[in-house]
Coordinates of C-alpha atoms in Angstrom, one line a residue:
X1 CA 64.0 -191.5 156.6
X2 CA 66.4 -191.1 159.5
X3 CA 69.7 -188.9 158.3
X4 CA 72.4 -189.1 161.0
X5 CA 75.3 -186.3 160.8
X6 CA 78.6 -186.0 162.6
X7 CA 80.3 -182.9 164.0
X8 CA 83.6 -182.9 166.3
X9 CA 84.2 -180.3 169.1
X10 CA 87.0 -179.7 171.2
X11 CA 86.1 -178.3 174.8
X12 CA 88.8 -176.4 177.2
X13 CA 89.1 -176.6 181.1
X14 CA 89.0 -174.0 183.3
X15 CA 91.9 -175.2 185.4
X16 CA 93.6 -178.7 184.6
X17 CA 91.7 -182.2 185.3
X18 CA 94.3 -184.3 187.2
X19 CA 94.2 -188.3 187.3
X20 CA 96.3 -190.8 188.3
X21 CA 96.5 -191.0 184.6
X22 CA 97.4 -187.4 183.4
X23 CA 95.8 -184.0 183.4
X24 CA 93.2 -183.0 181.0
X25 CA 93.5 -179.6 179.6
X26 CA 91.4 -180.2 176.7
X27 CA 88.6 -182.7 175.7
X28 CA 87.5 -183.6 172.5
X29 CA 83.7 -184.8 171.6
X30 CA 82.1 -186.1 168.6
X31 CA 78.4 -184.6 168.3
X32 CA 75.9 -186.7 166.3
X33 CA 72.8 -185.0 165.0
X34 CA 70.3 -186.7 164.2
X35 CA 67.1 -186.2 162.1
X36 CA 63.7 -187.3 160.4
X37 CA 63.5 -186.2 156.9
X38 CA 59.8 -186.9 156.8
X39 CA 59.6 -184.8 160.1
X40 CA 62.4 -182.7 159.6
X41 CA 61.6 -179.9 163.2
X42 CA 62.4 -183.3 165.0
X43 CA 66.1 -182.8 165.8
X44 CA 68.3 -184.4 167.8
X45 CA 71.9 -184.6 169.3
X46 CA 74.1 -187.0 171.3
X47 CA 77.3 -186.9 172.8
X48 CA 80.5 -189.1 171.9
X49 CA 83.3 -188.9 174.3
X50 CA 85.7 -191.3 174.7
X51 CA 88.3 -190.9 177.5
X52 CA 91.4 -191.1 176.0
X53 CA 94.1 -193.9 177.6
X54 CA 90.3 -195.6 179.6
X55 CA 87.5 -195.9 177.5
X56 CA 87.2 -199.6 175.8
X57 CA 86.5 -197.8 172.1
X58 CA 89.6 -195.0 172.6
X59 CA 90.2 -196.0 169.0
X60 CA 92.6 -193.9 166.9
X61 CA 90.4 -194.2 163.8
X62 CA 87.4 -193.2 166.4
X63 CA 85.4 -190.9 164.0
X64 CA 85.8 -193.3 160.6
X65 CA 84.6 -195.9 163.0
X66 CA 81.9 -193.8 164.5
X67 CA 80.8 -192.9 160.4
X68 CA 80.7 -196.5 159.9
X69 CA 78.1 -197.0 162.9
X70 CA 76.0 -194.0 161.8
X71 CA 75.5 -195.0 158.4
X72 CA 74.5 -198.2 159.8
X73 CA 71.8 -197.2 162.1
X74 CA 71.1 -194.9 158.9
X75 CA 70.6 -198.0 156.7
X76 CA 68.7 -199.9 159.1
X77 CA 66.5 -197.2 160.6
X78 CA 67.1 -198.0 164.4
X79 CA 69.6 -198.5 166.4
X80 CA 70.3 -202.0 168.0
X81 CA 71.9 -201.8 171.2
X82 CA 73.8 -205.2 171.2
X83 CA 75.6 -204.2 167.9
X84 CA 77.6 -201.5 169.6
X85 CA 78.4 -203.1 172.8
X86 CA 82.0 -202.5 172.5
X87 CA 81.5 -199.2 171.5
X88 CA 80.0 -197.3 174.7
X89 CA 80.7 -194.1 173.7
X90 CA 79.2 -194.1 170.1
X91 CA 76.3 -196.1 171.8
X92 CA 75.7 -193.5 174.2
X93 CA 75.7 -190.5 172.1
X94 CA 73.4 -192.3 169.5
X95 CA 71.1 -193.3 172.2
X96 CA 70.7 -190.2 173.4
X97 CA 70.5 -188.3 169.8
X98 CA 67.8 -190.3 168.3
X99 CA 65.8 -190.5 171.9
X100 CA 65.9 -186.4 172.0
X101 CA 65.1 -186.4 168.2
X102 CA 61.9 -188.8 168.4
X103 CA 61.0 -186.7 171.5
X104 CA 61.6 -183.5 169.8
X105 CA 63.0 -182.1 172.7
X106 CA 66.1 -182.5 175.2
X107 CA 63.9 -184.0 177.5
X108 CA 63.9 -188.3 176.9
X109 CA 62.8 -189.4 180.4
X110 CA 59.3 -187.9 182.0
X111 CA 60.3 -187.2 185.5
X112 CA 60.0 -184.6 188.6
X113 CA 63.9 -183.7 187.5
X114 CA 63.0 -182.6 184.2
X115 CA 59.9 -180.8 185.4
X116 CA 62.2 -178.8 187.3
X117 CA 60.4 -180.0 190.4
X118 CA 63.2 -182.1 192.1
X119 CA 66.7 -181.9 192.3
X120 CA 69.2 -184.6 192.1
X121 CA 72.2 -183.8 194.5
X122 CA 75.7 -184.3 193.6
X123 CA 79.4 -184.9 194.9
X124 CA 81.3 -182.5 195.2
X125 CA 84.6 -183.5 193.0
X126 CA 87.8 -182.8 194.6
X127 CA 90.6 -182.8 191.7
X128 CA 94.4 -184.0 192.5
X129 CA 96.6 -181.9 193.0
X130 CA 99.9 -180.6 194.7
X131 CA 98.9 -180.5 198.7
X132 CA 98.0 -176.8 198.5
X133 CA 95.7 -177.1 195.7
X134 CA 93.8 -180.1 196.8
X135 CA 93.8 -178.0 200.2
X136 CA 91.7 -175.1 199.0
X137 CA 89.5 -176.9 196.4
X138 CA 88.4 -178.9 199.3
X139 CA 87.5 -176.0 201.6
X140 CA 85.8 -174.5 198.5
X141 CA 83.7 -177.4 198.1
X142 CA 82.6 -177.6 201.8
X143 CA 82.3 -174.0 202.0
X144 CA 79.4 -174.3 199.2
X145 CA 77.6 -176.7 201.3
X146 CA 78.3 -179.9 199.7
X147 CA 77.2 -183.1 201.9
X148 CA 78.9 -185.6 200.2
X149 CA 82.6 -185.0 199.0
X150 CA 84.4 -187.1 196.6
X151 CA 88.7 -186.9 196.5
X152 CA 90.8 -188.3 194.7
X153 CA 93.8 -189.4 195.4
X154 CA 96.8 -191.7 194.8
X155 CA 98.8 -188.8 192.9
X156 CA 100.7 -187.2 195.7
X157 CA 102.2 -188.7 198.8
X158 CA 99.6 -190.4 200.9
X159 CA 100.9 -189.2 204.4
X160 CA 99.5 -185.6 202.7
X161 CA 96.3 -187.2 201.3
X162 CA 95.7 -189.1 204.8
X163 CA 96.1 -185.0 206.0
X164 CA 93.7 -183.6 203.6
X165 CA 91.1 -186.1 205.0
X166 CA 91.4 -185.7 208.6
X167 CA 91.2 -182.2 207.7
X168 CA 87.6 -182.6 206.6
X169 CA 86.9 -185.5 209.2
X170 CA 88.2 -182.5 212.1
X171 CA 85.3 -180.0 210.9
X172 CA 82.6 -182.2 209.7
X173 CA 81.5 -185.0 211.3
X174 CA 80.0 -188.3 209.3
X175 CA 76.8 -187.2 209.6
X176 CA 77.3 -183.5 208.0
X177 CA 79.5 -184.7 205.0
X178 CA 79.8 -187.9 203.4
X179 CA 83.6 -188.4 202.2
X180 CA 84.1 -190.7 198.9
X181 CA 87.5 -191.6 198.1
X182 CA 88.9 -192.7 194.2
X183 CA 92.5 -194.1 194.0
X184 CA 91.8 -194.6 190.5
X185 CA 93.7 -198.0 190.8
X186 CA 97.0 -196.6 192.2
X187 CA 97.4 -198.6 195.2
X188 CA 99.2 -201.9 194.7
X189 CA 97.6 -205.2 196.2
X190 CA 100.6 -205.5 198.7
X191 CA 100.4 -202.1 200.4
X192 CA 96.5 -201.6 199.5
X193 CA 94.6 -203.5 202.6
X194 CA 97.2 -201.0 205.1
X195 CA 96.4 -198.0 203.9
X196 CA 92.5 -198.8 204.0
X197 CA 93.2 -199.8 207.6
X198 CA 94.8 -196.0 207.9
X199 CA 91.8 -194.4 206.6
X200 CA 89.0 -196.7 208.2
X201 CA 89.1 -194.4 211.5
X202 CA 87.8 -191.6 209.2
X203 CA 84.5 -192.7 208.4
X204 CA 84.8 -193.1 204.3
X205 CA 81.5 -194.1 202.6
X206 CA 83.4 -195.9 200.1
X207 CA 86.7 -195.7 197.8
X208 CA 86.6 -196.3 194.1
X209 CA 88.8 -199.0 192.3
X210 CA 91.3 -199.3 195.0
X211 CA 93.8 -201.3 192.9
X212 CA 94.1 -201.3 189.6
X213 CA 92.0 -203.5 187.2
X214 CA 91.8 -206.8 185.6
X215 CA 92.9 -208.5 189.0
X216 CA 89.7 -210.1 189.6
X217 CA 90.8 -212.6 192.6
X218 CA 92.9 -209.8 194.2
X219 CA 89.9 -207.4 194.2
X220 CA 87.9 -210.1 195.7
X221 CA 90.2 -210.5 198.6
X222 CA 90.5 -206.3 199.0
X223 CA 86.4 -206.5 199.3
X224 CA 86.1 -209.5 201.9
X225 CA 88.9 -208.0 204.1
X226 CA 88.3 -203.8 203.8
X227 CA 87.3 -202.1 206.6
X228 CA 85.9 -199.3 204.2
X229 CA 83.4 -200.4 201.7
X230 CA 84.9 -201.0 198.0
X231 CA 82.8 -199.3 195.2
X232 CA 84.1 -200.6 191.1
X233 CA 85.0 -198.2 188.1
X234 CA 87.2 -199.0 185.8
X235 CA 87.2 -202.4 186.5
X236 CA 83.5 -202.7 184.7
X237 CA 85.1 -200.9 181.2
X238 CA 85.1 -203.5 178.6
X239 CA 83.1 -206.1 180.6
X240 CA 80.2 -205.7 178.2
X241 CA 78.4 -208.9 177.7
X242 CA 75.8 -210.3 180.6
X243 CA 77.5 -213.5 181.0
X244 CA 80.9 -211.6 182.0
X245 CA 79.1 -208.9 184.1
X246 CA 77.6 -211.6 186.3
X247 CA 81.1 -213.2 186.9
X248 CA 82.4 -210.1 187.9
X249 CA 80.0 -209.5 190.3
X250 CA 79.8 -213.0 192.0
X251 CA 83.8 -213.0 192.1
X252 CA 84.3 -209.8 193.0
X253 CA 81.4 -209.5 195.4
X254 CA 82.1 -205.0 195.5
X255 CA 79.9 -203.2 198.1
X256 CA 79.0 -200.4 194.7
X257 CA 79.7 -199.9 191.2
X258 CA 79.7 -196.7 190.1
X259 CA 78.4 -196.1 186.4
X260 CA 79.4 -193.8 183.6
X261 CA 77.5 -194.5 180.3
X262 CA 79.8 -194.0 178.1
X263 CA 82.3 -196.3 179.5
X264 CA 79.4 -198.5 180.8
X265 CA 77.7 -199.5 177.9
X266 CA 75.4 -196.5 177.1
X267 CA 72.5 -196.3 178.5
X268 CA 71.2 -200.0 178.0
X269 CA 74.3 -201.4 179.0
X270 CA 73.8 -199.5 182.8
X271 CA 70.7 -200.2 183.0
X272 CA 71.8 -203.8 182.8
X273 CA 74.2 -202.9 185.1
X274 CA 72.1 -201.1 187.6
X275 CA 69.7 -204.3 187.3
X276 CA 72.0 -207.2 188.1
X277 CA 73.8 -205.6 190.6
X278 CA 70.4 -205.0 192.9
X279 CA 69.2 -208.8 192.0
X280 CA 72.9 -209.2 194.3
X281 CA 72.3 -206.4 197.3
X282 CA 75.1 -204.4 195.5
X283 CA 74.3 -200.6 195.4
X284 CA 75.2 -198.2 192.7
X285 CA 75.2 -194.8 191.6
X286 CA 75.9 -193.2 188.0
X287 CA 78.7 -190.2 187.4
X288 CA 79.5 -188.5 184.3
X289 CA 82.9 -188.8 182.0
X290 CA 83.8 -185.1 181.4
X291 CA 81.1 -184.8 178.9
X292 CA 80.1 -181.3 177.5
X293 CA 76.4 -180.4 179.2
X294 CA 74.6 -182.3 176.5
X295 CA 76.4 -185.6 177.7
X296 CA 75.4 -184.5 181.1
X297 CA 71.8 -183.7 180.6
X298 CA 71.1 -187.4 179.2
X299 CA 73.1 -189.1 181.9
X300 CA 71.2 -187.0 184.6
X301 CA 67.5 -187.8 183.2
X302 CA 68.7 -191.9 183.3
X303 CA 70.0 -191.4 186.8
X304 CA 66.8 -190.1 188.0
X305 CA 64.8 -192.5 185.7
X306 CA 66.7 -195.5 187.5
X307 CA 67.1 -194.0 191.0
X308 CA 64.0 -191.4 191.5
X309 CA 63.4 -188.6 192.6
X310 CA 66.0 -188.1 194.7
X311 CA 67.8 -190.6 194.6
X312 CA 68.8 -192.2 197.8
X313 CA 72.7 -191.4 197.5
X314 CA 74.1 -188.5 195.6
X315 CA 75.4 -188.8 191.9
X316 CA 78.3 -187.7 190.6
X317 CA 76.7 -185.1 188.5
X318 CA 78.6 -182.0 188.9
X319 CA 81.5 -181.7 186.1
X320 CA 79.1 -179.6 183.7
X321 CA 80.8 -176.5 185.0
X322 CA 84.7 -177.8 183.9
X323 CA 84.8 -176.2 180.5
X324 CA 84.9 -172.3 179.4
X325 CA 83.1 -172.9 176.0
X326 CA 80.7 -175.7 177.2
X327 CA 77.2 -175.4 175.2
X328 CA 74.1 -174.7 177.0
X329 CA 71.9 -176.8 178.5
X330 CA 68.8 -176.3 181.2
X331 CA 71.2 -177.5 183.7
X332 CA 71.9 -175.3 187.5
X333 CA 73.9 -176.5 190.2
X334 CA 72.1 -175.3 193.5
X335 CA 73.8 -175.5 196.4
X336 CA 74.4 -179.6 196.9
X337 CA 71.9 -180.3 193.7
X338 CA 71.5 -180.2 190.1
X339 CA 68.4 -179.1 188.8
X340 CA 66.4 -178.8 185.4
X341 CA 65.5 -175.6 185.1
X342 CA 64.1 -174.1 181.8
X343 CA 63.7 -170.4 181.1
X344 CA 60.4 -169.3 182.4
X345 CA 59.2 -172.7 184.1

């Protein structure tokens, strides 16, 4: 008999998380443990966190709706993925609790990443910031041998964010350091297709959500006419059925979509994701929500069970080291990579 149990943990970050949004100085999670009364060793746990202000299910009743959910899947026995579309985070965290618990182990996905073999390399994040800050976290970053560098920006005055990456364009060249940009939607659609023009002689990979979402035929122009190619975020939260997902993607025609599973639709709803956009020769790569390191783990094991081993373009993997009390998980950032590592192996 499957016994589901919920438990609800607030993290702290080591320095504030700045968005376009806000800065996180805390995050809050909801834990669900799962377990097999017949089989009671087999444990397992999943991560709920929704992003306050973004996720789809940022419901202020969250953990009543969350109990209701639980004691469904409870009820039934299984979970069934369509039943929680809407509700990303809980799906998420479920999936993942009752995958670890019917593997008995943290490990859901059999591949050279959890063997400890093979690495999967990361981002490195660049948070906003005053000028100064953004400055220095960016050196640090480079300094530690990242390859691929992802800022965000849209929070300060864009003459200084133009600075900070010419600054990295005037030591690296395109072929020592990928540069990913995030505007997080803070452009508008008048002013957006200039300052993409002012950053094309840069060499950007790509720049997440340029203007903000919901404007589906605005977003469509900004992808045909962008001399940098335009990768989706938040304009795929809430767009959870297939039929809606496939409109998005023949309107909007983006050059990547960037996944996070617990704004994406768990893990069934990005692999869904993941799927449809390859059937269109759009390219795609998964990133974590501020999840604790038991969020993390999961959402690392699916991006090397849908990508290999490595995958071809780095994740965005690395936020596992944000929090002073995260909980422990087998998880080590070497150099440019995140890897597996158990004690002993």
């Amino acid at each position: 008999m499957l016994k589901l149990t919920i438990n609800e943990r607030t993290f702290h970050f080591k320095q504030p998380a700045g968005t376009s949004r806000g800065v996180y100085t805390t995050r809050r999670s909801w834990f669900v443990t799962a377990t097999d009364t017949e089989h009671p060793q087999a444990i397992g746990v999943g991560e709920c966190a929704p992003l306050p202000k973004l996720s789809c299910d940022d419901l202020p009743d969250y953990a009543n709706v969350l109990k209701t959910m639980c004691d469904r899947v409870e009820r039934e026995g299984k979970l069934v993925p369509d039943t929680l579309r809407n509700h990303p985070s809980m799906l998420f965290g479920l999936e993942t609790a009752l995958m670890t618990m019917r593997a008995a182990s943290d490990v859901i996905f059999d591949t050279p990443f959890t063997k400890g073999e093979v690495g999967i390399p990361i981002n490195g994040l660049v948070w906003m910031g005053d000028y100064e800050q953004m400055l220095v976290r960016m050196e640090e970053k480079m300094d530690k041998g990242f390859r691929c560098v992802k800022i965000k920006i849209g929070a300060i005055d864009f003459e200084r964010e133009l600075d900070l990456v010419r600054r990295v364009r005037e030591r690296f060249k395109e072929e020592d350091i990928q540069l990913r940009l995030d505007a997080n939607g803070a452009f508008s659609h008048q002013e957006v297709l200039d300052v993409l023009q002012r950053l094309a002689p840069y060499a950007i990979h790509s720049i997440e959500q340029p203007i903000r979402q919901g404007q589906w035929e605005e977003m469509a122009e900004v992808c045909q006419k962008s001399p940098i190619p335009i990768a989706l975020d938040e304009e795929l939260i809430g767009v959870n059925d297939m039929e809606k997902k496939q409109r998005l993607l023949e309107i909007i025609k983006p050059h990547y979509i960037i996944l996070k599973p617990s704004l994406h639709g768990g893990m069934a709803g990005t692999t869904e994701w993941v799927d449809m956009a390859r059937e269109r020769g759009i390219g795609s790569w998964i990133t974590s929500a501020l999840e604790s390191n038991v969020g993390l783990s999961a959402i690392a094991q699916l991006a090397a069970q849908l990508y290999g081993c490595p995958p071809d373009m780095p994740q965005g993997l690395g936020t596992g080291q944000l929090f002073t009390d995260n909980i422990d998980r087998p998880l080590k950032v070497v150099g440019d990579q995140l890897f597996y590592i158990k004690e002993g192996s």
